[in-house]
C-alpha cells in the first residue's frame, strides 16, 4: 500500500446554503440502533434480523441542525469523548479533527486528542512502523482533511441501556483541515464505500439506516432493524449504482410538478431509467441539470406574480416575505414515489426575499436531492433490496 492514500471524493459536498410505488409492509422488526440527529420496510426485511439484535438493543446518537446541515453526535476513544460531525451520505470515511493540529479550524467542541485514548491505534502502511497510512480528502466546495488513518472505538447509546460499542473502527484523524461548517468536528461518511460508518457496522446493521431531519428539534438517525420505514403513507423507489461512481445512492427522478404543472424529464438529456440524481444528506439545496432545471424554474415563475429580486448566482428569487404565494412542488421518483414537499423544503427566506431552493448545474455535474428538500420526511435506505423509502413525518415530534 502506498504511504499516501489520496481520496478525491466527487460528491457534491456543498455544505452551506449556496455552495454543498410500492407501499411497504407495516410490520416492524425488533432490534437495530438509533442515532439522534440535531437542527421498516417489509416482512422479508424483518426476517433478516436475529435475536442478537434484541440483545444488542437499538443503538442511537443525537443529531442537531446547524444553519444548513445536520450533525450527528457520537463518542470516540477510551474514555469516550463526544463529537458532533456532519452526516454525509455522499462521503466515504469517518474523520474528525485531531491534536496535534498543523492547521485546524475553530470547532465548537474540544478537538479530539488521540494521546489520551487507550484504544487509539494509528494504521501502518507497507509493514513499516514508521510509515503511518495517510489520507487526503478534498470536497467540491474546497473543504478538505489531511491526516492519518487509525482504528478507534466508536460508541453510541442504546435502547438496551448499555452502550453500543464498535471496536477498532477505521477513522481519519485530521491534523490539517478546512470545513465550511465550523460547528462540526468532521464528517461521518455513510456512502456504500468500505470505509464508511454504515459499511463498518457489520452484517446485522449495514444494509439499513434511516433518518428524519427537522430544522426545529433533535431527531434520530437509525441503523439496523430500527431503521425500517413502513406503515401508511410509505412510498419506495429503487436505488441505482453507477460504474463510474459506485458508492453514491442514485435515484431516478421522472418529473417535478409545480402546482398542477408536471414537468417531465423525458425529452431532456436528464431523462433516465437507471438513476439520474444522488440523494445526499450533506448538500443543502437541490441541484438539477440546466436542460431540466430551466423548465422547472420557468414553471415556478409563471405562477409567482411578484417582482424578481437580484441575487448573485443562478438562484430564482422574489421580492416578497410571503411564502404562501409560491406553488407546491412535488418530486416524482420512479415506482410511483411522489413526494409532495412542504414549502419550506423548496423556498428559502433570505431576509426580505424568498428564493427557490433549486440551483442549476452543468451537464458534467451530478444532480443532487439535498437535505432541505428531505426535511420532515422519514427516509430509510435498504441496500440489500436497493430501495429508499419515504414517509411524510413531523420529525421534531417523532421521538
Coordinates of C-alpha atoms in Angstrom, one line a residue:
X1 CA 0.0 0.0 0.0
X2 CA 1.2 3.5 -0.8
X3 CA 2.2 5.6 2.2
X4 CA -0.2 8.3 0.9
X5 CA -3.7 7.5 0.1
X6 CA -5.4 10.3 -1.8
X7 CA -9.1 10.2 -1.8
X8 CA -10.7 12.9 -4.0
X9 CA -14.4 12.5 -3.3
X10 CA -16.5 13.6 -6.2
X11 CA -19.6 14.1 -4.0
X12 CA -21.4 17.4 -4.4
X13 CA -20.4 18.2 -0.9
X14 CA -21.9 21.7 -0.7
X15 CA -22.0 22.4 3.0
X16 CA -23.7 25.9 3.0
X17 CA -26.9 27.1 1.6
X18 CA -25.4 28.5 -1.5
X19 CA -22.4 26.2 -2.2
X20 CA -22.6 22.0 -0.5
X21 CA -44.5 2.8 -5.7
X22 CA -44.8 0.2 -3.7
X23 CA -46.2 0.7 -0.2
X24 CA -44.1 -1.1 2.4
X25 CA -45.5 -3.5 4.9
X26 CA -46.4 -2.1 8.3
X27 CA -44.6 -4.9 10.2
X28 CA -41.8 -3.6 12.4
X29 CA -38.9 -5.9 13.2
X30 CA -37.1 -5.8 16.5
X31 CA -33.6 -4.6 17.2
X32 CA -31.3 -2.2 15.4
X33 CA -29.9 1.0 16.7
X34 CA -30.7 4.7 16.5
X35 CA -28.6 7.9 16.5
X36 CA -30.3 11.2 17.3
X37 CA -29.9 13.9 14.7
X38 CA -29.6 17.6 15.9
X39 CA -31.1 21.1 13.9
X40 CA -39.2 -0.5 8.4
X41 CA -39.7 -1.9 5.4
X42 CA -41.3 -5.4 4.5
X43 CA -41.7 -8.7 6.3
X44 CA -38.9 -10.1 4.2
X45 CA -36.7 -7.4 5.7
X46 CA -37.8 -8.3 9.2
X47 CA -36.8 -11.9 8.8
X48 CA -33.2 -11.0 8.2
X49 CA -32.8 -9.7 11.8
X50 CA -31.8 -12.2 14.5
X51 CA -32.3 -12.4 18.3
X52 CA -28.9 -10.8 18.5
X53 CA -30.5 -7.5 17.6
X54 CA -32.8 -7.8 20.6
X55 CA -29.8 -8.5 22.8
X56 CA -27.9 -5.5 21.4
X57 CA -30.9 -3.2 21.7
X58 CA -31.3 -0.1 19.5
X59 CA -28.1 1.9 19.5
X60 CA -28.6 5.6 18.8
X61 CA -27.0 9.1 18.9
X62 CA -28.4 12.6 18.9
X63 CA -28.4 14.8 15.9
X64 CA -28.6 18.6 15.5
X65 CA -29.4 21.2 12.8
X66 CA -26.9 24.0 12.3
X67 CA -27.6 26.7 9.6
X68 CA -27.8 24.4 6.6
X69 CA -26.6 20.9 7.6
X70 CA -27.2 18.1 10.1
X71 CA -24.7 16.9 12.7
X72 CA -24.6 13.5 14.4
X73 CA -23.5 13.1 18.0
X74 CA -21.3 10.1 18.8
X75 CA -18.4 9.2 21.0
X76 CA -14.9 8.2 20.1
X77 CA -12.0 6.9 22.1
X78 CA -11.5 5.4 25.6
X79 CA -12.6 7.1 27.7
X80 CA -15.2 8.2 25.2
X81 CA -15.3 11.8 24.0
X82 CA -18.4 13.2 22.3
X83 CA -18.0 14.8 18.9
X84 CA -20.6 16.3 16.5
X85 CA -19.9 15.6 12.9
X86 CA -21.7 16.3 9.6
X87 CA -23.9 13.5 8.3
X88 CA -23.0 12.8 4.7
X89 CA -24.5 10.0 2.6
X90 CA -22.2 11.0 -0.3
X91 CA -18.9 10.7 1.5
X92 CA -16.9 7.6 2.2
X93 CA -14.9 7.9 5.5
X94 CA -15.4 9.0 9.1
X95 CA -12.9 11.7 10.1
X96 CA -12.6 14.2 12.9
X97 CA -10.1 16.9 13.8
X98 CA -7.2 15.6 16.0
X99 CA -4.4 17.1 18.0
X100 CA -1.7 18.0 17.3
X101 CA -3.0 20.4 14.7
X102 CA -0.9 21.6 11.8
X103 CA -3.9 23.7 10.6
X104 CA -7.3 23.2 12.2
X105 CA -10.4 25.3 12.0
X106 CA -12.2 26.5 15.2
X107 CA -14.8 23.9 16.0
X108 CA -17.4 24.2 18.7
X109 CA -16.3 21.3 20.9
X110 CA -12.8 20.4 22.1
X111 CA -10.6 18.8 19.4
X112 CA -10.0 15.1 19.9
X113 CA -6.6 14.3 21.5
X114 CA -5.7 10.7 20.5
X115 CA -2.8 10.6 23.0
X116 CA -5.4 10.5 25.8
X117 CA -7.3 7.5 24.3
X118 CA -6.1 4.0 25.3
X119 CA -7.8 2.4 22.2
X120 CA -6.4 4.7 19.5
X121 CA -4.0 2.9 17.1
X122 CA -2.5 4.5 14.0
X123 CA -2.6 2.3 10.9
X124 CA 0.7 1.4 9.4
X125 CA 1.4 1.1 5.7
X126 CA 3.9 -1.2 4.0
X127 CA 4.5 -3.0 7.3
X128 CA 6.7 -0.1 8.3
X129 CA 6.1 1.1 11.9
X130 CA 7.5 4.5 10.9
X131 CA 5.2 4.8 8.0
X132 CA 1.6 5.6 9.0
X133 CA -1.2 5.4 6.4
X134 CA -2.0 8.9 5.2
X135 CA -5.2 10.2 3.7
X136 CA -6.3 13.3 1.9
X137 CA -9.9 14.2 1.1
X138 CA -11.0 17.2 -0.9
X139 CA -14.6 18.2 -1.4
X140 CA -16.2 20.1 -4.2
X141 CA -16.6 23.3 -2.1
X142 CA -12.8 23.0 -1.4
X143 CA -13.2 21.8 2.2
X144 CA -10.6 19.2 3.0
X145 CA -9.0 17.0 5.6
X146 CA -5.5 15.6 5.7
X147 CA -4.2 13.2 8.3
X148 CA -3.6 9.6 9.3
X149 CA -5.8 6.5 9.3
X150 CA -6.3 4.9 12.6
X151 CA -8.5 2.4 14.4
X152 CA -10.5 3.7 17.3
X153 CA -13.5 2.7 19.5
X154 CA -16.8 4.4 18.4
X155 CA -19.7 4.4 20.9
X156 CA -23.4 5.0 20.7
X157 CA -26.2 5.0 23.2
X158 CA -28.6 2.1 23.0
X159 CA -32.2 1.3 24.0
X160 CA -30.9 -1.7 25.9
X161 CA -29.4 0.7 28.4
X162 CA -25.9 -0.4 27.6
X163 CA -23.5 1.4 25.2
X164 CA -23.3 0.1 21.7
X165 CA -19.6 -0.2 21.0
X166 CA -17.8 -0.5 17.7
X167 CA -14.2 -1.5 18.5
X168 CA -11.4 -0.9 16.0
X169 CA -13.4 1.3 13.7
X170 CA -11.3 2.9 10.9
X171 CA -11.4 6.7 11.2
X172 CA -9.4 9.5 9.8
X173 CA -7.5 11.6 12.3
X174 CA -7.3 15.0 10.6
X175 CA -4.3 17.3 11.5
X176 CA -4.8 19.7 8.6
X177 CA -8.4 20.6 7.9
X178 CA -10.7 23.2 6.5
X179 CA -14.5 22.9 6.7
X180 CA -17.2 25.4 5.8
X181 CA -19.3 24.2 8.7
X182 CA -17.1 25.0 11.7
X183 CA -19.6 23.7 14.2
X184 CA -18.8 20.2 13.0
X185 CA -15.7 18.4 14.2
X186 CA -15.6 16.4 11.0
X187 CA -17.7 14.3 8.6
X188 CA -19.5 10.9 9.1
X189 CA -19.4 9.2 5.7
X190 CA -22.4 7.0 5.0
X191 CA -22.0 6.0 1.4
X192 CA -21.5 2.5 0.0
X193 CA -17.7 2.5 0.4
X194 CA -15.9 0.0 2.6
X195 CA -14.7 2.7 5.0
X196 CA -18.0 4.4 5.6
X197 CA -19.6 4.1 9.0
X198 CA -22.5 2.1 7.8
X199 CA -20.2 -0.4 6.0
X200 CA -18.2 -0.9 9.2
X201 CA -21.1 -1.8 11.3
X202 CA -21.3 -5.5 10.5
X203 CA -23.8 -7.7 8.8
X204 CA -26.5 -7.1 11.4
X205 CA -26.7 -3.4 10.6
X206 CA -25.0 -2.3 7.4
X207 CA -27.9 -2.8 5.0
X208 CA -30.3 -0.5 6.8
X209 CA -30.3 3.1 8.0
X210 CA -32.8 5.9 8.2
X211 CA -33.0 9.5 9.4
X212 CA -35.7 12.1 9.9
X213 CA -34.4 15.7 9.6
X214 CA -36.0 18.5 11.5
X215 CA -34.8 22.1 11.5
X216 CA -36.5 22.7 14.9
X217 CA -35.6 19.9 17.3
X218 CA -33.4 16.9 17.8
X219 CA -34.2 13.8 15.8
X220 CA -32.6 10.5 15.1
X221 CA -30.6 8.5 12.6
X222 CA -31.3 4.8 12.9
X223 CA -29.4 1.7 12.0
X224 CA -30.4 -2.0 11.5
X225 CA -33.9 -3.2 12.0
X226 CA -34.9 0.0 13.8
X227 CA -34.3 1.8 10.5
X228 CA -37.0 0.0 8.5
X229 CA -39.5 2.6 7.3
X230 CA -43.1 1.2 6.9
X231 CA -46.8 1.9 7.5
X232 CA -49.5 4.0 6.0
X233 CA -48.2 6.7 3.6
X234 CA -44.8 5.0 3.0
X235 CA -43.6 5.0 -0.6
X236 CA -40.5 3.4 -2.0
X237 CA -38.2 3.9 -5.0
X238 CA -35.3 2.0 -6.4
X239 CA -31.7 2.9 -5.7
X240 CA -29.2 2.6 -8.5
X241 CA -25.4 2.4 -8.7
X242 CA -23.1 3.9 -11.4
X243 CA -20.0 2.2 -12.6
X244 CA -18.1 5.4 -12.6
X245 CA -19.3 6.4 -9.1
X246 CA -20.2 3.2 -7.4
X247 CA -20.5 4.5 -3.8
X248 CA -23.3 7.0 -4.3
X249 CA -27.0 6.4 -3.8
X250 CA -28.7 7.3 -7.1
X251 CA -32.5 7.6 -7.5
X252 CA -34.5 8.1 -10.7
X253 CA -36.4 11.4 -10.9
X254 CA -39.2 11.1 -13.5
X255 CA -40.7 14.6 -13.2
X256 CA -41.3 17.6 -10.9
X257 CA -44.8 19.1 -10.5
X258 CA -45.1 22.8 -9.9
X259 CA -48.6 23.2 -8.7
X260 CA -50.6 21.3 -11.3
X261 CA -48.0 21.7 -14.0
X262 CA -46.0 18.4 -14.3
X263 CA -42.5 19.0 -15.9
X264 CA -41.2 15.7 -17.3
X265 CA -37.6 14.7 -17.5
X266 CA -38.5 12.8 -20.7
X267 CA -37.3 14.8 -23.7
X268 CA -34.4 16.3 -21.9
X269 CA -30.8 14.9 -21.5
X270 CA -31.6 14.4 -17.8
X271 CA -34.1 11.6 -18.6
X272 CA -33.0 8.1 -17.4
X273 CA -34.3 4.8 -16.4
X274 CA -31.2 3.8 -14.4
X275 CA -30.7 6.7 -11.9
X276 CA -30.2 10.4 -12.6
X277 CA -30.0 12.1 -9.2
X278 CA -27.9 11.5 -6.0
X279 CA -29.7 11.6 -2.6
X280 CA -27.2 13.5 -0.4
X281 CA -27.7 14.4 3.3
X282 CA -24.6 16.6 3.2
X283 CA -25.7 19.0 0.5
X284 CA -28.3 21.7 1.4
X285 CA -30.0 22.6 -1.8
X286 CA -31.3 20.5 -4.7
X287 CA -29.3 20.7 -7.9
X288 CA -30.6 19.9 -11.4
X289 CA -29.0 20.0 -14.8
X290 CA -29.6 23.1 -16.9
X291 CA -31.7 21.3 -19.5
X292 CA -34.3 20.4 -16.9
X293 CA -33.7 23.0 -14.2
X294 CA -34.7 25.9 -16.5
X295 CA -38.0 24.2 -17.3
X296 CA -38.8 23.9 -13.5
X297 CA -37.8 27.5 -12.8
X298 CA -39.9 28.7 -15.7
X299 CA -42.9 26.8 -14.3
X300 CA -42.4 28.5 -10.9
X301 CA -42.0 31.9 -12.5
X302 CA -45.3 31.5 -14.4
X303 CA -47.2 31.2 -11.1
X304 CA -45.5 33.7 -8.9
X305 CA -46.8 37.2 -9.6
X306 CA -44.4 39.4 -7.7
X307 CA -41.2 41.1 -8.9
X308 CA -38.0 39.1 -9.1
X309 CA -35.1 40.3 -6.9
X310 CA -31.5 40.4 -7.8
X311 CA -29.3 37.7 -6.5
X312 CA -25.7 36.6 -7.1
X313 CA -25.6 33.3 -8.8
X314 CA -28.4 31.5 -10.6
X315 CA -31.0 31.4 -7.8
X316 CA -34.5 32.5 -8.7
X317 CA -35.6 35.0 -6.0
X318 CA -38.6 37.3 -5.4
X319 CA -39.2 40.5 -3.5
X320 CA -41.6 39.0 -1.0
X321 CA -41.8 37.9 2.6
X322 CA -44.9 35.8 1.9
X323 CA -44.2 32.1 1.3
X324 CA -47.9 31.4 0.7
X325 CA -47.7 32.9 -2.8
X326 CA -45.5 30.1 -4.0
X327 CA -46.8 26.9 -5.6
X328 CA -46.4 23.4 -4.0
X329 CA -43.6 21.3 -5.6
X330 CA -43.9 17.6 -5.9
X331 CA -40.9 15.3 -6.7
X332 CA -41.9 12.2 -8.8
X333 CA -39.5 9.4 -8.4
X334 CA -39.7 6.1 -10.2
X335 CA -42.1 3.4 -8.9
X336 CA -44.8 6.0 -8.0
X337 CA -42.9 7.6 -5.1
X338 CA -44.4 11.0 -5.3
X339 CA -43.1 13.4 -2.6
X340 CA -45.4 16.4 -2.0
X341 CA -42.9 18.8 -0.4
X342 CA -43.6 21.5 2.2
X343 CA -43.0 25.0 1.0
X344 CA -40.1 25.3 3.5
X345 CA -38.4 22.5 1.6
X346 CA -38.4 24.3 -1.7
X347 CA -38.3 28.1 -0.8
X348 CA -35.7 29.7 1.3
X349 CA -36.2 33.0 3.2
X350 CA -33.1 35.1 2.7
X351 CA -34.4 38.2 4.6
X352 CA -36.8 40.3 2.6
X353 CA -36.8 37.8 -0.2
X354 CA -37.7 34.2 -1.0
X355 CA -35.5 32.1 -3.3
X356 CA -36.4 28.8 -4.9
X357 CA -34.1 26.2 -3.2
X358 CA -33.1 24.7 -6.6
X359 CA -29.9 25.5 -8.4
X360 CA -28.8 24.6 -12.0
X361 CA -25.6 22.8 -12.8
X362 CA -23.8 21.9 -16.0
X363 CA -24.1 18.6 -17.9
X364 CA -20.9 17.2 -16.3
X365 CA -22.1 17.7 -12.8
X366 CA -24.3 15.4 -10.8
X367 CA -27.9 16.3 -9.9
X368 CA -28.5 16.2 -6.1
X369 CA -31.6 15.8 -4.0
X370 CA -30.4 17.9 -1.0
X371 CA -31.2 17.8 2.7
X372 CA -33.5 20.8 2.7
X373 CA -35.9 19.0 0.4
X374 CA -35.7 16.0 2.7
X375 CA -36.9 17.9 5.8
X376 CA -39.8 16.2 7.6
X377 CA -39.5 13.0 5.7
X378 CA -38.6 9.8 7.4
X379 CA -36.2 8.3 4.9
X380 CA -34.9 4.7 5.0
X381 CA -32.1 3.2 3.0
X382 CA -32.2 -0.6 2.3
X383 CA -29.2 -1.5 0.3
X384 CA -30.0 -5.2 0.5
X385 CA -33.2 -4.6 -1.6
X386 CA -31.9 -1.4 -3.2
X387 CA -34.8 0.7 -2.1
X388 CA -35.2 4.1 -0.5
X389 CA -38.5 4.6 1.4
X390 CA -40.1 7.9 2.3
X391 CA -42.8 8.7 4.9
X392 CA -44.1 12.2 5.5
X393 CA -43.4 12.8 9.1
X394 CA -43.2 15.6 11.7
X395 CA -39.6 14.8 12.5
X396 CA -39.4 17.1 15.6
X397 CA -42.2 15.1 17.2
X398 CA -41.2 11.6 16.1
X399 CA -39.0 10.6 19.1

